[in-house]
Short mmCIF file of C-alpha atoms in Angstrom, two decimals:
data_model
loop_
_atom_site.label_atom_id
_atom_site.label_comp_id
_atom_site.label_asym_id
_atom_site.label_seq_id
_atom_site.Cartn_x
_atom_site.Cartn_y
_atom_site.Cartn_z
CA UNK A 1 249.47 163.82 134.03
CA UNK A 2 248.51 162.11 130.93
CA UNK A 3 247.74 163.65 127.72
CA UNK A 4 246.29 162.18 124.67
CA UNK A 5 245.58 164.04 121.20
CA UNK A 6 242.42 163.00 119.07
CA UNK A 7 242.21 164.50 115.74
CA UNK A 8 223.55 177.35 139.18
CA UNK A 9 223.76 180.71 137.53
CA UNK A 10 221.82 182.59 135.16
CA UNK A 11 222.44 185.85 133.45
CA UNK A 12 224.79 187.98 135.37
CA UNK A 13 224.09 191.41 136.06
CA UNK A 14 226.49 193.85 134.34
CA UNK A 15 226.33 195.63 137.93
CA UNK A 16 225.80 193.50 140.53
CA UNK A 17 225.87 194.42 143.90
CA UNK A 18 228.98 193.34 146.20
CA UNK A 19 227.52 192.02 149.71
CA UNK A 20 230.11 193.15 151.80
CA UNK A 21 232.31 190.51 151.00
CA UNK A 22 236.54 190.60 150.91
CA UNK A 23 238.87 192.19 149.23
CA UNK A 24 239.12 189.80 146.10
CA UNK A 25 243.63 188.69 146.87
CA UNK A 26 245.92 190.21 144.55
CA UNK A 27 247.33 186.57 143.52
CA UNK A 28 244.52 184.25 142.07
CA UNK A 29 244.89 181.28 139.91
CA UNK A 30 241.44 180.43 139.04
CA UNK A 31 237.85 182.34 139.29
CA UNK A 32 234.90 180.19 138.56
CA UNK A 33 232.24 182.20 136.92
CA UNK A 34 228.75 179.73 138.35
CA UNK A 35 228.77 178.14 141.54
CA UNK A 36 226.58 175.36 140.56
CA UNK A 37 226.91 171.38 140.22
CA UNK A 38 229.65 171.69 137.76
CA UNK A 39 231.77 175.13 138.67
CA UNK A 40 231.17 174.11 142.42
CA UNK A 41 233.09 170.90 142.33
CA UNK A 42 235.74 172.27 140.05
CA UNK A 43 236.86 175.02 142.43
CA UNK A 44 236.95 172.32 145.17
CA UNK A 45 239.70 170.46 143.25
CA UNK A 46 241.66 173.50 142.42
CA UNK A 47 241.13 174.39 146.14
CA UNK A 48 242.76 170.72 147.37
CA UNK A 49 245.61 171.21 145.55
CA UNK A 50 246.98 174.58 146.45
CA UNK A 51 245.14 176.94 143.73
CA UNK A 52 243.79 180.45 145.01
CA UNK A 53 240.34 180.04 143.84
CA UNK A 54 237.73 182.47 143.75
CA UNK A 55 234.05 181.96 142.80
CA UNK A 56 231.35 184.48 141.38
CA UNK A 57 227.84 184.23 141.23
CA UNK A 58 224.88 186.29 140.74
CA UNK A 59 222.97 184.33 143.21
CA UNK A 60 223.63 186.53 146.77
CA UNK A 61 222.35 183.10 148.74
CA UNK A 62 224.75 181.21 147.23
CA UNK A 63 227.53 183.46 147.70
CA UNK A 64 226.61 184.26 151.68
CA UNK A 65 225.91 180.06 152.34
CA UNK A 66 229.48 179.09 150.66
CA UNK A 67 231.41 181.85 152.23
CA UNK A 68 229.79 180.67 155.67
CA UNK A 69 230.84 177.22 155.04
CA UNK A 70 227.62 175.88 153.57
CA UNK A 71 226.75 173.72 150.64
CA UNK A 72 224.13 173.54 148.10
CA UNK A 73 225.20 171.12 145.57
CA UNK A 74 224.92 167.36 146.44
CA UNK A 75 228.32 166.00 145.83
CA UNK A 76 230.51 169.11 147.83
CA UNK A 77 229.41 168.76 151.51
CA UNK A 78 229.69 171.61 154.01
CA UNK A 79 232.98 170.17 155.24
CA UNK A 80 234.21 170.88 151.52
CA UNK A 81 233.57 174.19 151.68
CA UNK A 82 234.78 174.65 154.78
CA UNK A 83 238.34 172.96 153.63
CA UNK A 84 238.01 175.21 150.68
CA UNK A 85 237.35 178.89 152.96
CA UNK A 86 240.34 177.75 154.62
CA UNK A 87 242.65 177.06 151.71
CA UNK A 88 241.72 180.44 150.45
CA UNK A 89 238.38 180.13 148.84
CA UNK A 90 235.69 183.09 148.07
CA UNK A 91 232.80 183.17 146.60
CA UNK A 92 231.70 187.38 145.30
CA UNK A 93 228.57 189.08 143.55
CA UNK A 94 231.34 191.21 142.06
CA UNK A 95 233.18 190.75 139.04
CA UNK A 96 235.85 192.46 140.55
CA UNK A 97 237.40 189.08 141.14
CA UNK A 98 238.42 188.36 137.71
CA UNK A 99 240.98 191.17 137.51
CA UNK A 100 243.58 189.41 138.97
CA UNK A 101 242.67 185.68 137.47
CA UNK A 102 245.14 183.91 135.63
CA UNK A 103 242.44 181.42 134.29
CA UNK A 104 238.57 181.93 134.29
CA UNK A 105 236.76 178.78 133.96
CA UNK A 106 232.46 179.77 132.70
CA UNK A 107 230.15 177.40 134.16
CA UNK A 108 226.62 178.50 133.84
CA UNK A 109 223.87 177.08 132.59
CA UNK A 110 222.49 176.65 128.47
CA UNK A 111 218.57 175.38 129.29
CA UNK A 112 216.87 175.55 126.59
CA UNK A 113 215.39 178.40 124.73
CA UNK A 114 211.88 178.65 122.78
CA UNK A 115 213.15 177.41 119.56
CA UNK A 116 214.90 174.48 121.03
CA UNK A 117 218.23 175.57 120.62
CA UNK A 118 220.39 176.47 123.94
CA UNK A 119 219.60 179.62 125.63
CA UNK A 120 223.16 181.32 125.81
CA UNK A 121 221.74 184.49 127.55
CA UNK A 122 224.12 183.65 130.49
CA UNK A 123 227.08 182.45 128.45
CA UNK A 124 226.96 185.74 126.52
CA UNK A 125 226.25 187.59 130.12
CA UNK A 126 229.33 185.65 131.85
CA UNK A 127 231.70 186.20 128.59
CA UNK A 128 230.93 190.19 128.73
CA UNK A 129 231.65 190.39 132.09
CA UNK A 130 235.02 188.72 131.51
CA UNK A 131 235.74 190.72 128.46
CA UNK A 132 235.15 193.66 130.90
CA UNK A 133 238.58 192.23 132.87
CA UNK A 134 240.27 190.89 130.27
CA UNK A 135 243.76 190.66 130.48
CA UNK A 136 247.25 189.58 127.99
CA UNK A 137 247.94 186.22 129.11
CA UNK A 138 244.74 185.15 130.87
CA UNK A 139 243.39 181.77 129.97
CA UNK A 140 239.35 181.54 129.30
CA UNK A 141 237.86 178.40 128.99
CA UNK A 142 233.76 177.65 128.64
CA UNK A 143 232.59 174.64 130.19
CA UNK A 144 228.99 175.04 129.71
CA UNK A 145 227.02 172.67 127.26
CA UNK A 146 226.39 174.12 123.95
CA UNK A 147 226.50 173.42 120.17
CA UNK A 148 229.42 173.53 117.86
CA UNK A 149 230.70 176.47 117.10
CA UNK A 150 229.75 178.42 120.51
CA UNK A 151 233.17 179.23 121.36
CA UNK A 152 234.51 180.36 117.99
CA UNK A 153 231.50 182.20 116.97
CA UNK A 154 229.97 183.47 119.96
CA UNK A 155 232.31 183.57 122.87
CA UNK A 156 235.67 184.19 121.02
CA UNK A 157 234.00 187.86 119.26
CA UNK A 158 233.00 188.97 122.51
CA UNK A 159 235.55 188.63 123.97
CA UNK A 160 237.66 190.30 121.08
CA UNK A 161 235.39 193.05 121.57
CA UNK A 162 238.15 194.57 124.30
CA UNK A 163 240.84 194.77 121.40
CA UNK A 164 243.05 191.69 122.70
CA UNK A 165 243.05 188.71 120.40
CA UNK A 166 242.37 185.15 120.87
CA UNK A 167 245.90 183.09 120.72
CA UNK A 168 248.31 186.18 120.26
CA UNK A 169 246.73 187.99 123.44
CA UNK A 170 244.84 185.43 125.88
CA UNK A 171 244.25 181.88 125.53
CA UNK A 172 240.85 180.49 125.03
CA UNK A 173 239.48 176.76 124.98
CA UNK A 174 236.54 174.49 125.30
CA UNK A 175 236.55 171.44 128.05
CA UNK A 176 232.95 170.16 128.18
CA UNK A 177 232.04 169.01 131.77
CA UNK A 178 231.76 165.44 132.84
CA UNK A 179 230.10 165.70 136.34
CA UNK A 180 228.31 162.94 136.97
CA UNK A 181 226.09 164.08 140.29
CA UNK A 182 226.46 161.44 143.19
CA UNK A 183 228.77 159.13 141.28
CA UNK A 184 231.62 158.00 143.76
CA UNK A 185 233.29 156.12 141.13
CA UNK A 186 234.42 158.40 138.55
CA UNK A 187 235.25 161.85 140.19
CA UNK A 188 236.71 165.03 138.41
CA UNK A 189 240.18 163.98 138.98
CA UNK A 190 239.82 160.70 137.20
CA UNK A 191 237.24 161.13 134.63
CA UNK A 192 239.36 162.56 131.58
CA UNK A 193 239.05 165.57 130.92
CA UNK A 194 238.70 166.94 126.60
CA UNK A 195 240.06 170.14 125.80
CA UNK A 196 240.00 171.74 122.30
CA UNK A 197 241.61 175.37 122.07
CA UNK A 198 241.10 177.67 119.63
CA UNK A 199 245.09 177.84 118.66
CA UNK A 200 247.82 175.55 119.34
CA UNK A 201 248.68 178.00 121.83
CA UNK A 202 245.49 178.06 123.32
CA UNK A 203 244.98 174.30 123.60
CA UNK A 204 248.57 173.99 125.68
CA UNK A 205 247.59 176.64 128.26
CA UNK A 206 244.26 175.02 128.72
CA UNK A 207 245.96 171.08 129.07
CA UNK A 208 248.16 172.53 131.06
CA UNK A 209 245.96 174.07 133.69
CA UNK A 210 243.73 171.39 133.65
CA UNK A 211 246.66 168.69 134.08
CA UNK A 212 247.12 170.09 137.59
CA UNK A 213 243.28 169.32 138.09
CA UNK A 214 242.29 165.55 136.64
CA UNK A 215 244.97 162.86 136.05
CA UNK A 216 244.17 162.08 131.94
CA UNK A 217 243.94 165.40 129.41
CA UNK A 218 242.25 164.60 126.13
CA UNK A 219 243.65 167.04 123.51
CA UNK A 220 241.06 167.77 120.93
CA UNK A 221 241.88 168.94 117.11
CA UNK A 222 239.52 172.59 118.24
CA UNK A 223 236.45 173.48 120.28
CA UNK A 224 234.40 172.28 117.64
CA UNK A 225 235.61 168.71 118.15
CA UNK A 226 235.31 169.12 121.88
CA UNK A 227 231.45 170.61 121.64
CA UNK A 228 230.97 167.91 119.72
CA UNK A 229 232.34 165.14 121.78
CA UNK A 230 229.79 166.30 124.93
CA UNK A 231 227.05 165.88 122.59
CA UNK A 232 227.94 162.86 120.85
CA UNK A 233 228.01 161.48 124.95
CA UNK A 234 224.54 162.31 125.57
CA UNK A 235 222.78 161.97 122.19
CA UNK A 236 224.33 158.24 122.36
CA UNK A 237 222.86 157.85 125.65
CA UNK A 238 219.50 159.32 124.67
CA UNK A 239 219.03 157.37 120.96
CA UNK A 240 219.74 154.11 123.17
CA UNK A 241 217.33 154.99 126.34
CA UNK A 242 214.41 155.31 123.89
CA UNK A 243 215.45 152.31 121.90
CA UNK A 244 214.98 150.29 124.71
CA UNK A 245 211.95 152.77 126.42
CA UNK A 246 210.51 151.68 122.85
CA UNK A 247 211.77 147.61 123.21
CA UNK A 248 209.63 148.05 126.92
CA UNK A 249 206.39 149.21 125.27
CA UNK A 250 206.60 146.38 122.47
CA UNK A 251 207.88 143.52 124.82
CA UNK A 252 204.74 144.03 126.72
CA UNK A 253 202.58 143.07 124.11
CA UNK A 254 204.60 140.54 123.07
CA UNK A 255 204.70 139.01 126.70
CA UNK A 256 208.34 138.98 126.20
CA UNK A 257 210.62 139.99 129.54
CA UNK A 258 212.56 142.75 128.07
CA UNK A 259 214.63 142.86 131.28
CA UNK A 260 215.33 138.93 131.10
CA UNK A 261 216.40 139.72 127.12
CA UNK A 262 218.88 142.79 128.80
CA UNK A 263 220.16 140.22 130.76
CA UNK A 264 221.02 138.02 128.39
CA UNK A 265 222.28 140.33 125.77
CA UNK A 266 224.50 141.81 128.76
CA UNK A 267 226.62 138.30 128.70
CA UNK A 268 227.73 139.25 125.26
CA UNK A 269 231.72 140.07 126.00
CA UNK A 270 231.74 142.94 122.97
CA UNK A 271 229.55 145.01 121.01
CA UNK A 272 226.77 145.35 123.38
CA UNK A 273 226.25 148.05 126.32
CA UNK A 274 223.09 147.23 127.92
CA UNK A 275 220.88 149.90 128.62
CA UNK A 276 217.37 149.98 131.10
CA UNK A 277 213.64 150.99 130.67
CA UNK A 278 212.42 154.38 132.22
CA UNK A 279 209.79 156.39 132.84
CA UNK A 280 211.59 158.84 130.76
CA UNK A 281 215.02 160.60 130.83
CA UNK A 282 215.71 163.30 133.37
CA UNK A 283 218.58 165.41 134.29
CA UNK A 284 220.20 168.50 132.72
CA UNK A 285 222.06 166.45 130.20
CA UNK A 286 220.22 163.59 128.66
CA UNK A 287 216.86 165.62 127.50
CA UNK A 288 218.72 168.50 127.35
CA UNK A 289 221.96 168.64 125.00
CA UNK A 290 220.60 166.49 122.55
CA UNK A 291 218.60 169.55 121.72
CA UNK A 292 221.69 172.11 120.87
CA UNK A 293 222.85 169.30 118.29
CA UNK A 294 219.39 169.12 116.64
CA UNK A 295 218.95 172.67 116.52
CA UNK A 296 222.23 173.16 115.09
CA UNK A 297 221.69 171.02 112.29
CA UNK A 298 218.47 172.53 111.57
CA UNK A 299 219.53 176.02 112.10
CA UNK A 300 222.73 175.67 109.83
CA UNK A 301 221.46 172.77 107.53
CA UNK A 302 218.31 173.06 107.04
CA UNK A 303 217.16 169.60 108.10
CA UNK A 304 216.00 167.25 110.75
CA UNK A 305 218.24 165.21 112.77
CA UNK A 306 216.11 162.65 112.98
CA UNK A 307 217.55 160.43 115.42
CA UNK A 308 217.34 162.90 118.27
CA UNK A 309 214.29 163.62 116.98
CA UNK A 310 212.67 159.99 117.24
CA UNK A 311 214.60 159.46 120.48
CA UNK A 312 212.69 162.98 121.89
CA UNK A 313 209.13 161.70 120.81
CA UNK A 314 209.99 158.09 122.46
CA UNK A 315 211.46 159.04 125.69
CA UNK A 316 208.84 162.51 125.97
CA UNK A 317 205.84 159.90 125.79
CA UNK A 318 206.78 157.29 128.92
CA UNK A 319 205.33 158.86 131.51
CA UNK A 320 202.19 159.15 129.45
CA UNK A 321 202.77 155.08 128.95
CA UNK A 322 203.42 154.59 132.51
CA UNK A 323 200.11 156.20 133.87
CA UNK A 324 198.05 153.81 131.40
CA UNK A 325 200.39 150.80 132.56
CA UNK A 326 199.45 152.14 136.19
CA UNK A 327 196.00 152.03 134.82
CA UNK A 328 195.93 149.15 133.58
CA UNK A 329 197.01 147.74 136.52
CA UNK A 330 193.76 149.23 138.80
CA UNK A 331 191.45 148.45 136.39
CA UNK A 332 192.57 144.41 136.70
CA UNK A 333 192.22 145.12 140.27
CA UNK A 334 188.60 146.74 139.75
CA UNK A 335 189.03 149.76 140.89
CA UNK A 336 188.90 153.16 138.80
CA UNK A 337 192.12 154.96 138.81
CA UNK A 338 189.66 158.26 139.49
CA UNK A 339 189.67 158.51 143.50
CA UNK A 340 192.46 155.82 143.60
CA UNK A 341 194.77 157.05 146.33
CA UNK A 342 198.66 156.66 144.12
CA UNK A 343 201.87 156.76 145.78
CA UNK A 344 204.82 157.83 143.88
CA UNK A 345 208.48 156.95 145.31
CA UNK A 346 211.26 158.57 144.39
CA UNK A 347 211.01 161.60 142.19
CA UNK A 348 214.60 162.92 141.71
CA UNK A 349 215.91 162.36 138.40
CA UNK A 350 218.44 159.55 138.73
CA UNK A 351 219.23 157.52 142.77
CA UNK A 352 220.61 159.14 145.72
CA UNK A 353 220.63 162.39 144.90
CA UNK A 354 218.29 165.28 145.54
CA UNK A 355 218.56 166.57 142.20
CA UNK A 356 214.78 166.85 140.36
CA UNK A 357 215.80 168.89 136.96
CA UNK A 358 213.74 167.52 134.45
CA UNK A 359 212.38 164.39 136.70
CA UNK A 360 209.90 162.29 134.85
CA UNK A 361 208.46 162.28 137.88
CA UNK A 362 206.08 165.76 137.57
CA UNK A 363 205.06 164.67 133.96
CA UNK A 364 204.14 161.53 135.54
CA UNK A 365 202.14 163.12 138.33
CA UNK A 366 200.69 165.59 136.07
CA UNK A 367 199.21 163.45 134.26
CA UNK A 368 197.73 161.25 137.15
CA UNK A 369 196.16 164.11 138.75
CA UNK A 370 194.63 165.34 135.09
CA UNK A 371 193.12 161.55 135.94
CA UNK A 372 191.87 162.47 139.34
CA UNK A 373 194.24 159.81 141.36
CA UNK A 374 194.93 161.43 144.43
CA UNK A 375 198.44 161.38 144.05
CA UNK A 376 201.34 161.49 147.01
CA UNK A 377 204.89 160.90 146.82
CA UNK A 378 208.02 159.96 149.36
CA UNK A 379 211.78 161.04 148.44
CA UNK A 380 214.33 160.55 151.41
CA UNK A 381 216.14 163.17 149.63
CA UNK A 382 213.23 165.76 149.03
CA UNK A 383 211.12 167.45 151.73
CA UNK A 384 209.15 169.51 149.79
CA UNK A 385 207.54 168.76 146.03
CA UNK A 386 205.32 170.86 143.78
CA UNK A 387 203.64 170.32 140.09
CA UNK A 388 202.49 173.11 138.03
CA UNK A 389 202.42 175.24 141.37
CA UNK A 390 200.37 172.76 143.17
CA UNK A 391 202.05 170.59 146.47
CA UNK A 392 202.19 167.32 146.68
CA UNK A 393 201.88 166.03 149.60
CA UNK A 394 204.65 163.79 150.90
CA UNK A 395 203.92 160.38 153.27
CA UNK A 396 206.30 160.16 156.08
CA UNK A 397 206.42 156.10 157.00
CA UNK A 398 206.90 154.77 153.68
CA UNK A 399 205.64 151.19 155.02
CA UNK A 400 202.55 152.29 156.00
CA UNK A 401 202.12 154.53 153.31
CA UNK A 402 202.64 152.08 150.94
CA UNK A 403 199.92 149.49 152.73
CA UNK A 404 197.28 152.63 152.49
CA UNK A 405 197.57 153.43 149.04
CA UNK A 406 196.10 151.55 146.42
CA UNK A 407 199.29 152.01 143.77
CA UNK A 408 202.53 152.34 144.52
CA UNK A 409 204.82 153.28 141.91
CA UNK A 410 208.51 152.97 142.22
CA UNK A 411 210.05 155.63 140.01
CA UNK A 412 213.20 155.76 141.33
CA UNK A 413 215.14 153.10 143.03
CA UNK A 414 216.88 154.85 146.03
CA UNK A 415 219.26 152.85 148.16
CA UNK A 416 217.32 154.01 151.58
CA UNK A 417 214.15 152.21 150.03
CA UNK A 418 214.12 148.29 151.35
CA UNK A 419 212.68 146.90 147.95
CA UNK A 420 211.24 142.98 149.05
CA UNK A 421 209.71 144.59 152.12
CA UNK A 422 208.21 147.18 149.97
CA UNK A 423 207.16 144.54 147.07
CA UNK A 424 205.43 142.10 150.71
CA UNK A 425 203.47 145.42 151.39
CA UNK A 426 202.21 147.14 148.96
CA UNK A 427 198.73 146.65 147.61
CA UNK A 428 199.46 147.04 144.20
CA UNK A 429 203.23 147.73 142.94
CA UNK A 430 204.42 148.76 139.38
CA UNK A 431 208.32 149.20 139.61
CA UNK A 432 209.48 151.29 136.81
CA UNK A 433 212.67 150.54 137.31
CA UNK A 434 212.94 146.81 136.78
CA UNK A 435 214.43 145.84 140.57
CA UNK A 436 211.33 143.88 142.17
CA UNK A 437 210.91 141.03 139.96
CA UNK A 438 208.35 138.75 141.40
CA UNK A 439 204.77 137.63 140.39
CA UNK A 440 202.52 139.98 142.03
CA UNK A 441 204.41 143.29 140.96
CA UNK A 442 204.17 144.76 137.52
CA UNK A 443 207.67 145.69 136.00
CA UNK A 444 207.98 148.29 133.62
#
């Protein structure tokens, strides 16, 4: 292991209902409290390597599909979980399973709340049950997305609340989570991994544990460094996407190719990282965690941080952009985008994956049915798709489909999609995501 030093679940129910399941062992060396995209994979790698892992959820479905061998998160297959059940894995509805855990690793979920900020109703629900089975020398860590100063000012006093003390008494840490959902490149194991403790103490039991787990530990100076560093990820992500969502809407007039310009830029050896046009940022993280930074600041500084707040308003408006684009595009072809028959392809939030949280796909088709298009849509990952409560109704031969309708709009670029037959076929094609470059289709 290498270490370097820098300076699914919602609120659990304080009694939830067992469902018959095991005997939690007497021996276990890490319970992951949210079985979701980011706990899920992490108990698989503690799992390969020899770790009695446990799992708790509130979700009973989850709990019976996993301890029957079945998945529900994209990048841990069935055979996974099956590998996992045999080295030892459990997943429980009761919180029983933490007694005997010599780390507890929180993974739920911070969407956001009314004002903005995160919604830490589960992080506070998942940190009382633990404080409920607290024990000297257990290590907590919280890998959920939040602002800085969650774990020292929310997490660490509940916890306390069961009169053992953070450092002297149990060890507890930060370690934002890197999963990067149907990325075979950079798994858990080799993405490094930050850590920030709340003592010295604390930070060496948590690089320690998670040494067994990835292959590069990133020591932090605290948690407030390492909350930090998850946002400072995605709010650099999300200031750039709207820069260039923003270049996309000005190149147009100015009949410049923005995607030629990328190009070009891209050849630069340093200082540039070239990023793409959108129909608007989707996923948990990008339109998300920005957010719990800007709140912060507002909420404990009493101002505006205004580049996540320019950066919102740009990337919140493409799909409005996109549906006058796709107008735009009828109305050269004379016909009314009212009663136009639109196909929309690919509506998961980045390729390849089934994921749709926060897709600016339903914004988009919102906002075309508001227009009257009759709207369909074709995902090889999604069967079933619904806006505002309303199904969608989904092609099944994307050829023909795509010969029938009068639009088809590419809005996101799956592999399983044969892009020049697609661009030969279609009546009319707007590609929002710049990979059909040819006369007769109009790039985003």
């Amino acid at each position: 292991m290498q270490v370097e030093q820098t300076g699914a679940l919602g609120e659990l129910e304080e009694e939830s209902e067992p469902l018959g399941e095991a005997e939690p062992p007497d021996r276990v060396e890490l319970a992951v409290i949210g079985l979701g995209y980011v706990g899920l994979p992490l108990a698989r790698e503690a799992a390969s390597i020899g770790l009695r892992v446990v799992g708790l959820d509130r979700d009973p479905r989850i709990v019976e599909a996993l301890n029957t061998g079945h998945s529900h998160v994209d990048d841990v297959s069935d055979e996974d979980v099956r590998r996992m059940r045999a080295a030892g894995f459990a997943a429980y509805t009761d919180d029983a399973c933490l007694a005997c855990a010599q780390s507890v690793v929180i993974c739920v979920p911070t969407p956001l709340s009314e004002d903005g900020g995160p919604d830490l109703s589960a992080v506070k629900a998942a940190v009382r049950t633990v404080a409920g089975r607290l024990r000297p020398g257990q290590l907590v860590v919280l890998e959920s997305t939040t602002y800085p100063g969650t774990t020292e000012e929310v997490v660490r006093p509940l916890l306390e609340e069961s009169g053992l003390r953070a450092g002297p008494d149990f060890a507890l840490a930060f370690s934002p989570e890197r999963i990067d959902p149907g990325n075979t490149t950079h798994g858990l194991r080799t993405t490094p991994k930050v850590v920030g403790g709340c003592t010295p103490s604390c930070a060496a039991r948590a690089v320690a544990f998670y040494g067994k787990l990835v292959d590069t530990v990133v020591q932090a100076k605290g948690t407030r460094e390492a909350e930090m560093a998850k946002l400072l990820e995605n709010t650099y992500r999300h200031v750039n996407i709207a820069l260039v969502n923003e270049l996309a809407v000005i190149s147009h007039e100015l009949h410049v190719d923005l995607w030629d310009a990328i190009r070009c830029a891209g050849t630069k050896p340093f200082g540039f990282q070239a990023f793409r046009p959108s129909p608007g940022v989707g996923g948990h993280c990008i339109p998300i965690d920005p957010n719990y930074l800007s709140y912060k600041v507002r909420s404990s500084l009493g101002y505006e941080f205004r580049f996540v707040e320019l950066a919102q308003e740009i990337n919140r408006r493409m799909p409005e952009y996109v549906v006058r684009r796709a107008q735009d595009l009828l109305n050269t072809a004379g016909r009314p985008l009212r009663g136009s028959r639109v196909l929309l392809l690919g509506v998961t939030y980045k390729p390849d994956v089934a994921d749709q949280r926060e897709s600016p796909a339903v914004p988009v088709a919102r906002l075309l049915r508001e227009r009257e298009a009759e709207v369909s849509f074709h995902d090889p990952h999604v069967r079933l798709w619904s806006v505002d409560g309303a199904g969608v109704p989904r092609v099944g031969d994307v050829m023909a489909a795509v010969r029938e309708h009068d639009l088809t709009i590419l809005l996101q670029d799956h592999t399983a999609y044969d892009l020049p037959a697609i661009g030969d076929t279609a009546r009319l094609l707007f590609d929002t995501r710049g990979r059909i470059f040819r006369p007769d289709v109009e790039v985003l």
